[in-house]
Amino acid sequence: MASHALDEQFEMVSNVHRRRLLLSLLAHNPQPDRPVEPDRSDRAADERALTIELRHVHLPKLAAAGYVEWDRSTGTVIKGPRFDDLEPLLTLLHENREELPSDLSP
């Protein structure tokens, strides 16, 4: 894998909301286009604001990179044509989630 490809993959999982969505696609495809399993700090935040951020920032970024396909009319997200490229990194994160710092774990 070229260095720029790995950099792009790290960028895709660098945000907690993108990371949670991508990890959820490992287990269940499709997913709804709303925040996945918010943690305690997210519960205090406005869920509507998180949904707006996901739909206006994170989903377009993931879709443009080809990692997901997003059907805005149905509110459904599925694995995109490049999801398989990202799957080894997601699997590594998932399998080692107990070892990761809490702010990095999915």
Tab-separated table of N, CA and C in Angstrom, residues 20-73:
chain	number	residue	atom	x	y	z
A	20	ARG	N	-16.755	5.322	14.064
A	20	ARG	CA	-17.872	4.503	14.541
A	20	ARG	C	-18.734	4.001	13.386
A	21	LEU	N	-19.013	4.865	12.428
A	21	LEU	CA	-19.819	4.455	11.283
A	21	LEU	C	-19.112	3.374	10.477
A	22	LEU	N	-17.840	3.586	10.185
A	22	LEU	CA	-17.076	2.600	9.414
A	22	LEU	C	-16.984	1.264	10.141
A	23	LEU	N	-16.745	1.309	11.436
A	23	LEU	CA	-16.676	0.069	12.212
A	23	LEU	C	-18.029	-0.632	12.266
A	24	SER	N	-19.096	0.137	12.338
A	24	SER	CA	-20.417	-0.481	12.356
A	24	SER	C	-20.724	-1.168	11.029
A	25	LEU	N	-20.175	-0.652	9.930
A	25	LEU	CA	-20.374	-1.284	8.627
A	25	LEU	C	-19.666	-2.634	8.530
A	26	LEU	N	-18.640	-2.844	9.347
A	26	LEU	CA	-17.996	-4.161	9.382
A	26	LEU	C	-18.996	-5.239	9.774
A	27	ALA	N	-19.866	-4.920	10.722
A	27	ALA	CA	-20.805	-5.901	11.258
A	27	ALA	C	-22.159	-5.878	10.564
A	28	HIS	N	-22.623	-4.688	10.206
A	28	HIS	CA	-23.971	-4.553	9.648
A	28	HIS	C	-23.956	-3.583	8.477
A	29	ASN	N	-24.281	-4.107	7.322
A	29	ASN	CA	-24.335	-3.314	6.103
A	29	ASN	C	-25.726	-3.499	5.532
A	30	PRO	N	-26.543	-2.477	5.480
A	30	PRO	CA	-26.316	-1.033	5.578
A	30	PRO	C	-26.455	-0.495	7.002
A	31	GLN	N	-26.205	0.809	7.125
A	31	GLN	CA	-26.347	1.548	8.366
A	31	GLN	C	-27.186	2.798	8.096
A	32	PRO	N	-27.867	3.312	9.127
A	32	PRO	CA	-28.572	4.589	8.959
A	32	PRO	C	-27.575	5.747	8.949
A	33	ASP	N	-27.979	6.858	8.360
A	33	ASP	CA	-27.099	8.033	8.276
A	33	ASP	C	-27.267	8.954	9.476
A	34	ARG	N	-27.072	8.401	10.649
A	34	ARG	CA	-27.119	9.191	11.888
A	34	ARG	C	-25.993	8.698	12.792
A	35	PRO	N	-25.654	9.460	13.823
A	35	PRO	CA	-24.538	9.067	14.690
A	35	PRO	C	-24.713	7.665	15.262
A	36	VAL	N	-23.606	6.929	15.331
A	36	VAL	CA	-23.594	5.554	15.824
A	36	VAL	C	-23.157	5.532	17.279
A	37	GLU	N	-23.950	4.879	18.122
A	37	GLU	CA	-23.624	4.651	19.528
A	37	GLU	C	-22.894	5.815	20.193
A	38	PRO	N	-23.576	6.918	20.412
A	38	PRO	CA	-22.894	8.034	21.068
A	38	PRO	C	-22.432	7.675	22.469
A	39	ASP	N	-21.260	8.192	22.852
A	39	ASP	CA	-20.766	7.945	24.210
A	39	ASP	C	-21.330	9.004	25.156
A	40	ARG	N	-20.908	8.972	26.403
A	40	ARG	CA	-21.458	9.890	27.407
A	40	ARG	C	-21.329	11.347	27.009
A	41	SER	N	-20.189	11.737	26.474
A	41	SER	CA	-20.007	13.138	26.097
A	41	SER	C	-20.932	13.511	24.949
A	42	ASP	N	-21.218	12.551	24.049
A	42	ASP	CA	-22.118	12.822	22.937
A	42	ASP	C	-23.561	12.993	23.415
A	43	ARG	N	-23.941	12.261	24.454
A	43	ARG	CA	-25.314	12.354	24.949
A	43	ARG	C	-25.628	13.752	25.436
A	44	ALA	N	-24.627	14.428	25.977
A	44	ALA	CA	-24.830	15.788	26.451
A	44	ALA	C	-24.953	16.759	25.278
A	45	ALA	N	-24.391	16.377	24.159
A	45	ALA	CA	-24.455	17.232	22.972
A	45	ALA	C	-25.811	17.086	22.307
A	46	ASP	N	-26.117	18.024	21.475
A	46	ASP	CA	-27.362	18.006	20.737
A	46	ASP	C	-27.276	16.956	19.625
A	47	GLU	N	-28.107	15.903	19.706
A	47	GLU	CA	-28.073	14.830	18.705
A	47	GLU	C	-28.359	15.364	17.308
A	48	ARG	N	-29.194	16.360	17.228
A	48	ARG	CA	-29.492	16.965	15.917
A	48	ARG	C	-28.233	17.576	15.314
A	49	ALA	N	-27.447	18.250	16.128
A	49	ALA	CA	-26.205	18.855	15.637
A	49	ALA	C	-25.228	17.772	15.169
A	50	LEU	N	-25.166	16.659	15.886
A	50	LEU	CA	-24.290	15.563	15.473
A	50	LEU	C	-24.744	14.961	14.147
A	51	THR	N	-26.054	14.821	13.983
A	51	THR	CA	-26.590	14.285	12.734
A	51	THR	C	-26.286	15.219	11.578
A	52	ILE	N	-26.446	16.508	11.794
A	52	ILE	CA	-26.138	17.492	10.751
A	52	ILE	C	-24.661	17.423	10.380
A	53	GLU	N	-23.787	17.335	11.376
A	53	GLU	CA	-22.347	17.234	11.119
A	53	GLU	C	-22.029	15.970	10.321
A	54	LEU	N	-22.648	14.868	10.701
A	54	LEU	CA	-22.412	13.617	9.988
A	54	LEU	C	-22.846	13.744	8.535
A	55	ARG	N	-24.016	14.299	8.297
A	55	ARG	CA	-24.571	14.379	6.945
A	55	ARG	C	-23.922	15.450	6.081
A	56	HIS	N	-23.376	16.492	6.694
A	56	HIS	CA	-22.801	17.582	5.902
A	56	HIS	C	-21.280	17.560	5.838
A	57	VAL	N	-20.636	16.812	6.719
A	57	VAL	CA	-19.174	16.768	6.737
A	57	VAL	C	-18.654	15.348	6.505
A	58	HIS	N	-19.010	14.452	7.393
A	58	HIS	CA	-18.378	13.129	7.406
A	58	HIS	C	-18.850	12.194	6.297
A	59	LEU	N	-20.149	12.100	6.084
A	59	LEU	CA	-20.631	11.228	5.009
A	59	LEU	C	-20.179	11.699	3.626
A	60	PRO	N	-20.244	12.993	3.326
A	60	PRO	CA	-19.721	13.421	2.025
A	60	PRO	C	-18.236	13.100	1.846
A	61	LYS	N	-17.457	13.235	2.912
A	61	LYS	CA	-16.027	12.934	2.841
A	61	LYS	C	-15.798	11.450	2.576
A	62	LEU	N	-16.497	10.589	3.308
A	62	LEU	CA	-16.356	9.145	3.115
A	62	LEU	C	-16.856	8.707	1.741
A	63	ALA	N	-17.954	9.309	1.286
A	63	ALA	CA	-18.507	8.966	-0.028
A	63	ALA	C	-17.582	9.431	-1.152
A	64	ALA	N	-17.025	10.627	-1.025
A	64	ALA	CA	-16.112	11.143	-2.058
A	64	ALA	C	-14.876	10.265	-2.191
A	65	ALA	N	-14.438	9.681	-1.091
A	65	ALA	CA	-13.271	8.799	-1.106
A	65	ALA	C	-13.630	7.384	-1.567
A	66	GLY	N	-14.930	7.084	-1.674
A	66	GLY	CA	-15.362	5.773	-2.141
A	66	GLY	C	-15.462	4.709	-1.067
A	67	TYR	N	-15.344	5.097	0.200
A	67	TYR	CA	-15.419	4.120	1.283
A	67	TYR	C	-16.860	3.759	1.639
A	68	VAL	N	-17.789	4.661	1.360
A	68	VAL	CA	-19.208	4.381	1.575
A	68	VAL	C	-19.996	4.885	0.368
A	69	GLU	N	-21.194	4.360	0.245
A	69	GLU	CA	-22.194	4.903	-0.667
A	69	GLU	C	-23.353	5.339	0.209
A	70	TRP	N	-23.801	6.556	0.002
A	70	TRP	CA	-24.815	7.151	0.857
A	70	TRP	C	-26.030	7.509	0.024
A	71	ASP	N	-27.171	6.941	0.358
A	71	ASP	CA	-28.430	7.266	-0.301
A	71	ASP	C	-29.157	8.263	0.587
A	72	ARG	N	-29.080	9.511	0.218
A	72	ARG	CA	-29.685	10.573	1.033
A	72	ARG	C	-31.200	10.428	1.118
A	73	SER	N	-31.822	9.944	0.053
A	73	SER	CA	-33.284	9.855	0.046
A	73	SER	C	-33.807	8.812	1.030
